[in-house]
mmCIF file of C-alpha atoms in Angstrom:
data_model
loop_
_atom_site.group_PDB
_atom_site.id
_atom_site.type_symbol
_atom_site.label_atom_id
_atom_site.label_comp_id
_atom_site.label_asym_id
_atom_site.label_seq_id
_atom_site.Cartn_x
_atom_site.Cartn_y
_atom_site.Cartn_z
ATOM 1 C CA UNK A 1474 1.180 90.167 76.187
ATOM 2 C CA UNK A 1475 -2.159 91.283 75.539
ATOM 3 C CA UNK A 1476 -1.230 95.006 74.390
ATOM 4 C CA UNK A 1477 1.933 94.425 71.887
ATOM 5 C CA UNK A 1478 0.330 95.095 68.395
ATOM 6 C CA UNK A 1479 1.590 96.161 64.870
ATOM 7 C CA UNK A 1480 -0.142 98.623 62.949
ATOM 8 C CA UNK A 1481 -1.123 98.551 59.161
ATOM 9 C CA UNK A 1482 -2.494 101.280 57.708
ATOM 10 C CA UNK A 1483 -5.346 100.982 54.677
ATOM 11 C CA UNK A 1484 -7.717 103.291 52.875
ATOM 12 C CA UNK A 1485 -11.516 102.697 52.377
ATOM 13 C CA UNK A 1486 -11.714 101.697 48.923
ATOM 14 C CA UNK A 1487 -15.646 100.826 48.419
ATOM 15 C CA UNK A 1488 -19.009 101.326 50.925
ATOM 16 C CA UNK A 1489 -22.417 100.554 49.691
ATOM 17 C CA UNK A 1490 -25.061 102.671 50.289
ATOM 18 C CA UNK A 1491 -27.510 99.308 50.922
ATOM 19 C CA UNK A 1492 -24.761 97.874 53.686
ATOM 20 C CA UNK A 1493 -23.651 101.513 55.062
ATOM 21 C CA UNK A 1494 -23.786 100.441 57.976
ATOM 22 C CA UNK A 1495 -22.696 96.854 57.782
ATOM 23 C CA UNK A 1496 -19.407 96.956 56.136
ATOM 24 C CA UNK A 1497 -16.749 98.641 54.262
ATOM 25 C CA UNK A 1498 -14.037 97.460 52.273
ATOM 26 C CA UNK A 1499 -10.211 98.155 52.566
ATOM 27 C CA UNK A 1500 -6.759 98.245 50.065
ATOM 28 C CA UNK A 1501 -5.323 95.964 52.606
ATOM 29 C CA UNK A 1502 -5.387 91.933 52.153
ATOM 30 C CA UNK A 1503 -3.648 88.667 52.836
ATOM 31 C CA UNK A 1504 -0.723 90.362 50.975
ATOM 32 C CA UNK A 1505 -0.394 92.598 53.420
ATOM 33 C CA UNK A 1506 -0.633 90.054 56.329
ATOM 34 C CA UNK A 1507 -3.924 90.761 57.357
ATOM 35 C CA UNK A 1508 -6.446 87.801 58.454
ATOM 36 C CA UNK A 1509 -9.472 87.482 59.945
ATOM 37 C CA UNK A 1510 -10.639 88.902 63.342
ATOM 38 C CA UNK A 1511 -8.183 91.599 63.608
ATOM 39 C CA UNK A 1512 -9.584 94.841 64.526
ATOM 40 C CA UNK A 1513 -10.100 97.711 62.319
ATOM 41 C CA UNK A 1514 -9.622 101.518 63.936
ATOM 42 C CA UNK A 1515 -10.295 104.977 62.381
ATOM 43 C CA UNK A 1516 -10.922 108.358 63.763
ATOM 44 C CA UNK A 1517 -9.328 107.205 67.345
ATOM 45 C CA UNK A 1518 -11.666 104.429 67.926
ATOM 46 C CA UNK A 1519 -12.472 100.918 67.374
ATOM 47 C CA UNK A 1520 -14.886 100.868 64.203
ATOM 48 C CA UNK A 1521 -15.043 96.568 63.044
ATOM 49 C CA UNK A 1522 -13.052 93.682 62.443
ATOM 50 C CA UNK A 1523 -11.877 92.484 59.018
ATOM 51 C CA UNK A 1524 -14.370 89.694 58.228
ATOM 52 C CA UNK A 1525 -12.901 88.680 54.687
ATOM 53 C CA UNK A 1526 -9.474 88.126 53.172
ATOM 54 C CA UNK A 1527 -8.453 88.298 49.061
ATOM 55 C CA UNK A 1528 -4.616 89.235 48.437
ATOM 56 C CA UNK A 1529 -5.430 92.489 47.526
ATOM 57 C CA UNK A 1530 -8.470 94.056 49.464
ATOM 58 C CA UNK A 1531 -10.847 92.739 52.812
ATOM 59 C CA UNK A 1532 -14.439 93.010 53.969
ATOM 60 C CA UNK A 1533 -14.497 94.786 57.336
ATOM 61 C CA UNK A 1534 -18.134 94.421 59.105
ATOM 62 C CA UNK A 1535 -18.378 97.532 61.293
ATOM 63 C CA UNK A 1536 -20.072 97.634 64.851
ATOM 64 C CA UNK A 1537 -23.048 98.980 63.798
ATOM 65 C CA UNK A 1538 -23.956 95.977 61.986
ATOM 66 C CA UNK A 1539 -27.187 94.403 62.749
ATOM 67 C CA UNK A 1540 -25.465 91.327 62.969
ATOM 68 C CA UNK A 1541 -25.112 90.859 66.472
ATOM 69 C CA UNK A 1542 -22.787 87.506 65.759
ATOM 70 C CA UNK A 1543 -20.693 89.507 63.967
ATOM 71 C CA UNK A 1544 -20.201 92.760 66.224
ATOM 72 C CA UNK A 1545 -19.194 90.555 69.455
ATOM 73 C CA UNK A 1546 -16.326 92.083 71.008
ATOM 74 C CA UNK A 1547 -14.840 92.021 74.522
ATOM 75 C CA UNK A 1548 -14.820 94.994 76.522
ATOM 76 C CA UNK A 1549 -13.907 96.605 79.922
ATOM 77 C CA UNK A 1550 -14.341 99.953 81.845
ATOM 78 C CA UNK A 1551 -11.576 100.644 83.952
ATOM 79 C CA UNK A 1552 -12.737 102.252 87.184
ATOM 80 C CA UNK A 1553 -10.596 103.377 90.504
ATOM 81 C CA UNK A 1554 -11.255 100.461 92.379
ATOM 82 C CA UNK A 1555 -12.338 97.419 89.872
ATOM 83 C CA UNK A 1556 -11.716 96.406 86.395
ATOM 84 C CA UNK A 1557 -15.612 95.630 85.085
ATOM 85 C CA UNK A 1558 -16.105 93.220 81.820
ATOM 86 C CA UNK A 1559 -18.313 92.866 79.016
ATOM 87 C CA UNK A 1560 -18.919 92.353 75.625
ATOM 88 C CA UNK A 1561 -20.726 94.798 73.279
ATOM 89 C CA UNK A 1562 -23.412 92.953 71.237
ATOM 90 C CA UNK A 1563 -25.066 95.593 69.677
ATOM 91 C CA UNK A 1564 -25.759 99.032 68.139
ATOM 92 C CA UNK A 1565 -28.824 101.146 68.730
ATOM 93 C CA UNK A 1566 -29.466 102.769 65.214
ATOM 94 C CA UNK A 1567 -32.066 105.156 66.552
ATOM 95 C CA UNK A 1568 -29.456 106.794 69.366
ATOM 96 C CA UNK A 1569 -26.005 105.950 67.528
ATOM 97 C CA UNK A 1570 -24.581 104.098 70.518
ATOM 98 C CA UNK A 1571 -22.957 100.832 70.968
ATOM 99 C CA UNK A 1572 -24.185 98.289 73.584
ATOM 100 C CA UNK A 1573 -22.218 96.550 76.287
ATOM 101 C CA UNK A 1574 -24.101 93.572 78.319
ATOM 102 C CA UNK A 1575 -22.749 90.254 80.201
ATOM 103 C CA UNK A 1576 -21.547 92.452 82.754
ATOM 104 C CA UNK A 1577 -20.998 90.481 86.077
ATOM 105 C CA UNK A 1578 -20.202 93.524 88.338
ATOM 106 C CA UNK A 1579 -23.254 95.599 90.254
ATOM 107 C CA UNK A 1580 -21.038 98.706 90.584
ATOM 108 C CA UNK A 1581 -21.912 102.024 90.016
ATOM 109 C CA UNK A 1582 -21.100 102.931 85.920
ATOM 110 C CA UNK A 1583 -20.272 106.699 86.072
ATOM 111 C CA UNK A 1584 -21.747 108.345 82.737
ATOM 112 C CA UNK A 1585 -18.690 109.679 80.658
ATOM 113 C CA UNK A 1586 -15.895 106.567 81.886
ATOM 114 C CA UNK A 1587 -13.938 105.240 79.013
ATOM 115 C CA UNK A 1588 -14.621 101.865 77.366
ATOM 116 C CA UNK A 1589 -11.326 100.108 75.726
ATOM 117 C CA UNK A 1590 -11.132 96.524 74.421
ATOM 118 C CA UNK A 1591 -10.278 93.811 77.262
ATOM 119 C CA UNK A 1592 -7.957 91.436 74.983
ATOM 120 C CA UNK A 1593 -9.621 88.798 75.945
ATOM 121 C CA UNK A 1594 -10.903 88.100 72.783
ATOM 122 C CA UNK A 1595 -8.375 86.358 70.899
ATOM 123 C CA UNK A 1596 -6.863 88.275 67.881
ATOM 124 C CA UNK A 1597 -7.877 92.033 69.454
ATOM 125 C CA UNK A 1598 -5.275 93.449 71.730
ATOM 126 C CA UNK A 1599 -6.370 95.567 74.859
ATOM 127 C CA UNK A 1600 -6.588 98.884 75.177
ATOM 128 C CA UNK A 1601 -8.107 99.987 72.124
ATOM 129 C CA UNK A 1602 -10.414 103.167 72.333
ATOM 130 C CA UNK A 1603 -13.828 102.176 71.879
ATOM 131 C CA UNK A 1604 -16.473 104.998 73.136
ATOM 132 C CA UNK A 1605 -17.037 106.651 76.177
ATOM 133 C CA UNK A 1606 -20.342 105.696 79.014
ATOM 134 C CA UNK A 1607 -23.314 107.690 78.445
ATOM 135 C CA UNK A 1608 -25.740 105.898 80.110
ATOM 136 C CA UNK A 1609 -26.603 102.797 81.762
ATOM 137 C CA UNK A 1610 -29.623 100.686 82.681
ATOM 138 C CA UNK A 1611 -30.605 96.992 82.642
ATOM 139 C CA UNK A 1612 -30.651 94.786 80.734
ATOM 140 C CA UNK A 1613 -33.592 92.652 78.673
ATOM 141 C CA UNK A 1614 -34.203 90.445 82.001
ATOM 142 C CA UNK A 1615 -33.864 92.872 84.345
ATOM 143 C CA UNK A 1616 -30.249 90.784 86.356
ATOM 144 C CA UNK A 1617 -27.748 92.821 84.967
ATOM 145 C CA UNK A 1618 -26.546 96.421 83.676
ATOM 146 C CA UNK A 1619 -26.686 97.319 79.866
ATOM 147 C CA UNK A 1620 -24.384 100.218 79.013
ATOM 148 C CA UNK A 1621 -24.804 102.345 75.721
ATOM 149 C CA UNK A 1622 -21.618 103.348 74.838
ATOM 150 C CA UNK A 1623 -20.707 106.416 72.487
ATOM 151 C CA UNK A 1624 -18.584 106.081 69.957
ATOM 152 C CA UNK A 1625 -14.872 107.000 69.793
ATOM 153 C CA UNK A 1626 -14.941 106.854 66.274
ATOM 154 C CA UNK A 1627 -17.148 108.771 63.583
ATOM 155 C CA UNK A 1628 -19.390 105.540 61.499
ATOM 156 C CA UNK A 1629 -20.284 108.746 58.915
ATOM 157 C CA UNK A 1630 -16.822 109.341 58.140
ATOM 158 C CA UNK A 1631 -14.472 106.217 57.973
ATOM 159 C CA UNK A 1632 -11.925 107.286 55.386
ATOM 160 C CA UNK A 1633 -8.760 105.696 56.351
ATOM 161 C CA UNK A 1634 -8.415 102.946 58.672
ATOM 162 C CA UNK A 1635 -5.896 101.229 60.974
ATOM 163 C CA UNK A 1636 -5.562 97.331 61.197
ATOM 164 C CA UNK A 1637 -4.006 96.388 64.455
ATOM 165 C CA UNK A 1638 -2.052 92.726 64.381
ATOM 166 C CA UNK A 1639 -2.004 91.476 67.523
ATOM 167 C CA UNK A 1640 1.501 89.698 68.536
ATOM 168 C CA UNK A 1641 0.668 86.910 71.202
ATOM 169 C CA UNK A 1642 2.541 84.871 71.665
ATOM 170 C CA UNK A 1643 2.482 80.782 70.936
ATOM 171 C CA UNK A 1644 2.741 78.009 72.565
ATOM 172 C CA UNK A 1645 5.775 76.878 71.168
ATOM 173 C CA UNK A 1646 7.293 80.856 71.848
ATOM 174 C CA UNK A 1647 6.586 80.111 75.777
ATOM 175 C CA UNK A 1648 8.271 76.526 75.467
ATOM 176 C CA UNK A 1649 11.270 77.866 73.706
ATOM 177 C CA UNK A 1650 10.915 75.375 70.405
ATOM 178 C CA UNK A 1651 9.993 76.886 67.374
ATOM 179 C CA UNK A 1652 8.773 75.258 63.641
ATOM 180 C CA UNK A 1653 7.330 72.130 65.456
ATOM 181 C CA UNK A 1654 10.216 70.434 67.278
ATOM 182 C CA UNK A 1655 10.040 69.245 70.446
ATOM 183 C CA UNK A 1656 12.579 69.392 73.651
#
């Protein structure tokens, strides 16, 4: 399903002052079963995704990065009456808040709803606590809504971290064969 995940935990091991808010780096690696693309939690919220894998230790690029490429995630905000999706492309270093665009919906954003992953992203499971709305408006060409998004988790302070792997499920699991044979 898209919500069944393992957890494993790490500890920040090294964050450069010239990248603070690019990356960070982790006591977790390929060792540990980590790869890249899973997602990386501290402090209650979604903070990155692990980017690079050694045996011993990975890169995690945060969602603050400049590096809009690397910060694409897929998002929703769960309202009453409609599920509405996005993906958050961006931070805003001057306010601190994460940006959601590509949203297809023209309802009403409330300030202060919840924003969780949409696990529609491949290796990220939904559900997991991004920020919270805190204001909305359009976006670069004027067609659709931008969202700034604050935080769940504390960018300052990321001491420990979470790792969620994600358990889909394969092809071959659906089929009912397993290690390549064929009905």
């Amino acid at each position: 399903t898209l919500t069944e995940y393992n957890l494993i935990s790490g500890t920040v091991i090294a964050r450069n002052p010239d990248m603070w808010i690019d990356q960070i780096i982790i006591d977790r690696g390929s060792s540990d079963g980590l790869v890249n693309g899973m997602s990386v939690m501290s402090n209650y919220g979604l903070v990155g995704r692990v980017t690079e894998v050694s045996p011993t230790s990975s890169k995690v690029t945060l969602l603050t990065t400049n590096d809009e490429a690397a910060v694409l995630s897929s998002a929703e905000i769960i309202l009453e009456d409609e599920t509405i999706f996005g993906v958050i492309n961006g931070f805003d270093t001057n306010s601190g808040l994460l940006i959601m665009e590509q949203i297809t919906s023209t309802t009403t954003i409330e300030e202060g709803t919840t924003v969780v992953t949409s696990g529609l992203g491949g290796l990220v499971p939904r559900g997991l606590l991004v920020g919270e709305v805190v204001s909305v408006t359009l976006d670069r060409h004027g067609l659709g809504q931008r969202v700034y998004i604050k935080p769940a988790a504390d960018f300052e302070d990321i001491r420990f971290v979470t790792i969620i792997n994600r358990q889909a499920e394969t092809v071959n699991d659906l089929n009912g064969t397993s290690d390549g044979e064929s009905e």
